[in-house]
mmCIF file of C-alpha atoms in Angstrom:
data_model
loop_
_atom_site.group_PDB
_atom_site.id
_atom_site.type_symbol
_atom_site.label_atom_id
_atom_site.label_comp_id
_atom_site.label_asym_id
_atom_site.label_seq_id
_atom_site.Cartn_x
_atom_site.Cartn_y
_atom_site.Cartn_z
ATOM 1 C CA UNK A 18 -75.014 -82.888 -65.829
ATOM 2 C CA UNK A 19 -71.594 -84.552 -65.213
ATOM 3 C CA UNK A 20 -71.399 -88.311 -65.596
ATOM 4 C CA UNK A 21 -68.133 -88.525 -63.661
ATOM 5 C CA UNK A 22 -66.680 -87.615 -60.263
ATOM 6 C CA UNK A 23 -64.718 -84.374 -59.916
ATOM 7 C CA UNK A 24 -61.529 -86.374 -59.319
ATOM 8 C CA UNK A 25 -62.062 -88.149 -62.672
ATOM 9 C CA UNK A 26 -62.766 -85.005 -64.736
ATOM 10 C CA UNK A 27 -59.416 -84.871 -66.560
ATOM 11 C CA UNK A 28 -59.492 -88.569 -67.450
ATOM 12 C CA UNK A 29 -63.102 -88.257 -68.637
ATOM 13 C CA UNK A 30 -62.226 -85.234 -70.794
ATOM 14 C CA UNK A 31 -59.213 -86.969 -72.351
ATOM 15 C CA UNK A 32 -61.382 -89.932 -73.267
ATOM 16 C CA UNK A 33 -64.483 -88.110 -74.498
ATOM 17 C CA UNK A 34 -63.441 -84.651 -75.691
ATOM 18 C CA UNK A 35 -61.340 -85.595 -78.682
ATOM 19 C CA UNK A 36 -61.278 -84.167 -82.169
ATOM 20 C CA UNK A 37 -63.146 -81.080 -83.232
ATOM 21 C CA UNK A 38 -66.474 -79.852 -81.882
ATOM 22 C CA UNK A 39 -68.955 -77.925 -83.963
ATOM 23 C CA UNK A 40 -70.309 -74.504 -83.006
ATOM 24 C CA UNK A 41 -74.001 -73.896 -83.588
ATOM 25 C CA UNK A 42 -75.351 -70.354 -83.620
ATOM 26 C CA UNK A 43 -79.118 -70.110 -83.139
ATOM 27 C CA UNK A 44 -81.170 -69.260 -86.210
ATOM 28 C CA UNK A 45 -83.730 -66.470 -85.976
ATOM 29 C CA UNK A 46 -87.021 -65.654 -87.642
ATOM 30 C CA UNK A 47 -86.942 -63.295 -90.625
ATOM 31 C CA UNK A 48 -87.925 -60.367 -88.386
ATOM 32 C CA UNK A 49 -85.210 -61.353 -85.837
ATOM 33 C CA UNK A 50 -87.771 -61.375 -83.010
ATOM 34 C CA UNK A 51 -87.772 -65.079 -82.133
ATOM 35 C CA UNK A 52 -85.792 -68.259 -82.567
ATOM 36 C CA UNK A 53 -86.311 -70.245 -85.757
ATOM 37 C CA UNK A 54 -87.086 -73.789 -84.604
ATOM 38 C CA UNK A 55 -86.966 -75.280 -88.087
ATOM 39 C CA UNK A 56 -83.591 -73.657 -88.811
ATOM 40 C CA UNK A 57 -82.118 -74.768 -85.483
ATOM 41 C CA UNK A 58 -83.288 -78.344 -85.964
ATOM 42 C CA UNK A 59 -81.840 -78.351 -89.488
ATOM 43 C CA UNK A 60 -78.473 -77.089 -88.252
ATOM 44 C CA UNK A 61 -78.290 -79.633 -85.412
ATOM 45 C CA UNK A 62 -79.257 -82.493 -87.727
ATOM 46 C CA UNK A 63 -76.530 -81.398 -90.169
ATOM 47 C CA UNK A 64 -73.905 -81.273 -87.392
ATOM 48 C CA UNK A 65 -74.816 -84.823 -86.324
ATOM 49 C CA UNK A 66 -74.905 -85.989 -89.960
ATOM 50 C CA UNK A 67 -71.384 -84.621 -90.485
ATOM 51 C CA UNK A 68 -70.155 -86.823 -87.648
ATOM 52 C CA UNK A 69 -69.366 -84.320 -84.924
ATOM 53 C CA UNK A 70 -69.538 -85.735 -81.398
ATOM 54 C CA UNK A 71 -70.277 -82.390 -79.703
ATOM 55 C CA UNK A 72 -71.485 -78.926 -80.573
ATOM 56 C CA UNK A 73 -71.176 -75.688 -78.632
ATOM 57 C CA UNK A 74 -74.558 -73.967 -78.507
ATOM 58 C CA UNK A 75 -73.350 -70.410 -78.920
ATOM 59 C CA UNK A 76 -74.878 -67.858 -76.582
ATOM 60 C CA UNK A 77 -72.719 -64.811 -77.359
ATOM 61 C CA UNK A 78 -75.575 -63.514 -79.455
ATOM 62 C CA UNK A 79 -78.759 -61.585 -78.627
ATOM 63 C CA UNK A 80 -80.401 -64.407 -76.668
ATOM 64 C CA UNK A 81 -81.934 -64.639 -73.193
ATOM 65 C CA UNK A 82 -81.290 -67.550 -70.813
ATOM 66 C CA UNK A 83 -84.855 -68.718 -71.468
ATOM 67 C CA UNK A 84 -84.355 -68.588 -75.246
ATOM 68 C CA UNK A 85 -81.067 -70.413 -74.796
ATOM 69 C CA UNK A 86 -82.904 -73.148 -72.876
ATOM 70 C CA UNK A 87 -85.396 -73.441 -75.750
ATOM 71 C CA UNK A 88 -82.482 -73.601 -78.236
ATOM 72 C CA UNK A 89 -80.923 -76.357 -76.110
ATOM 73 C CA UNK A 90 -84.186 -78.296 -75.842
ATOM 74 C CA UNK A 91 -84.705 -78.272 -79.618
ATOM 75 C CA UNK A 92 -81.083 -79.308 -80.113
ATOM 76 C CA UNK A 93 -81.425 -82.199 -77.636
ATOM 77 C CA UNK A 94 -84.730 -83.299 -79.127
ATOM 78 C CA UNK A 95 -83.245 -83.270 -82.638
ATOM 79 C CA UNK A 96 -79.886 -84.867 -81.825
ATOM 80 C CA UNK A 97 -81.009 -87.357 -79.210
ATOM 81 C CA UNK A 98 -77.910 -89.089 -77.899
ATOM 82 C CA UNK A 99 -76.015 -88.769 -81.216
ATOM 83 C CA UNK A 100 -74.521 -85.447 -80.200
ATOM 84 C CA UNK A 101 -73.234 -83.950 -76.960
ATOM 85 C CA UNK A 102 -74.270 -80.374 -76.237
ATOM 86 C CA UNK A 103 -71.996 -77.739 -74.712
ATOM 87 C CA UNK A 104 -73.779 -75.021 -72.763
ATOM 88 C CA UNK A 105 -71.970 -71.734 -73.394
ATOM 89 C CA UNK A 106 -71.910 -69.771 -70.130
ATOM 90 C CA UNK A 107 -71.323 -66.280 -71.522
ATOM 91 C CA UNK A 108 -73.679 -64.046 -69.551
ATOM 92 C CA UNK A 109 -72.487 -60.925 -67.760
ATOM 93 C CA UNK A 110 -72.349 -62.156 -64.163
ATOM 94 C CA UNK A 111 -71.724 -65.389 -62.307
ATOM 95 C CA UNK A 112 -75.287 -65.272 -60.959
ATOM 96 C CA UNK A 113 -76.678 -64.926 -64.500
ATOM 97 C CA UNK A 114 -74.548 -67.858 -65.663
ATOM 98 C CA UNK A 115 -75.710 -70.041 -62.768
ATOM 99 C CA UNK A 116 -79.349 -69.243 -63.576
ATOM 100 C CA UNK A 117 -78.800 -69.955 -67.277
ATOM 101 C CA UNK A 118 -76.909 -73.218 -66.699
ATOM 102 C CA UNK A 119 -79.748 -74.543 -64.540
ATOM 103 C CA UNK A 120 -82.191 -73.887 -67.383
ATOM 104 C CA UNK A 121 -79.846 -75.407 -69.971
ATOM 105 C CA UNK A 122 -79.247 -78.497 -67.844
ATOM 106 C CA UNK A 123 -83.006 -79.122 -67.606
ATOM 107 C CA UNK A 124 -83.219 -78.647 -71.387
ATOM 108 C CA UNK A 125 -80.551 -81.276 -72.108
ATOM 109 C CA UNK A 126 -77.080 -79.691 -72.073
ATOM 110 C CA UNK A 127 -74.272 -82.137 -71.282
ATOM 111 C CA UNK A 128 -71.255 -79.995 -70.460
ATOM 112 C CA UNK A 129 -70.446 -76.334 -69.737
ATOM 113 C CA UNK A 130 -67.927 -73.989 -71.330
ATOM 114 C CA UNK A 131 -67.446 -70.906 -69.165
ATOM 115 C CA UNK A 132 -66.291 -67.858 -71.081
ATOM 116 C CA UNK A 133 -65.350 -64.379 -70.034
ATOM 117 C CA UNK A 134 -68.218 -61.899 -70.266
ATOM 118 C CA UNK A 135 -68.136 -60.115 -73.618
ATOM 119 C CA UNK A 136 -67.672 -56.756 -71.894
ATOM 120 C CA UNK A 137 -64.575 -57.977 -69.952
ATOM 121 C CA UNK A 138 -61.425 -56.254 -71.207
ATOM 122 C CA UNK A 139 -58.596 -57.019 -68.760
ATOM 123 C CA UNK A 140 -55.632 -54.672 -68.744
ATOM 124 C CA UNK A 141 -53.398 -56.892 -66.626
ATOM 125 C CA UNK A 142 -52.860 -60.558 -65.872
ATOM 126 C CA UNK A 143 -53.987 -59.896 -62.283
ATOM 127 C CA UNK A 144 -57.476 -58.959 -63.485
ATOM 128 C CA UNK A 145 -57.822 -62.401 -65.046
ATOM 129 C CA UNK A 146 -56.795 -64.341 -61.953
#
């Protein structure tokens, strides 16, 4: 996934991660049982058309790692190289996030944003670090 060495990460980020990134939430079928490919492709095309350089593919929704990989693959296929894709690592455990990031990387994600699990409610600074 990375196109830089670890020692160059900050310089790469300063050069490439400028401006505002979009956030794309996956669209669902009318019965909410599956992803809506047409809707996702429309949304990704619109983000690229509006001139964003990156979009965060939001996973803090009712989506499995496999569905997220499909979401990512449709986004990559639609955007090509016009748009960078953030994988949103928001699953409940580190192991789940590692599994999901491997799937997303194969599907075309470019970069990872690690978030706290949605059920994490720290009561002290020590719990965060």
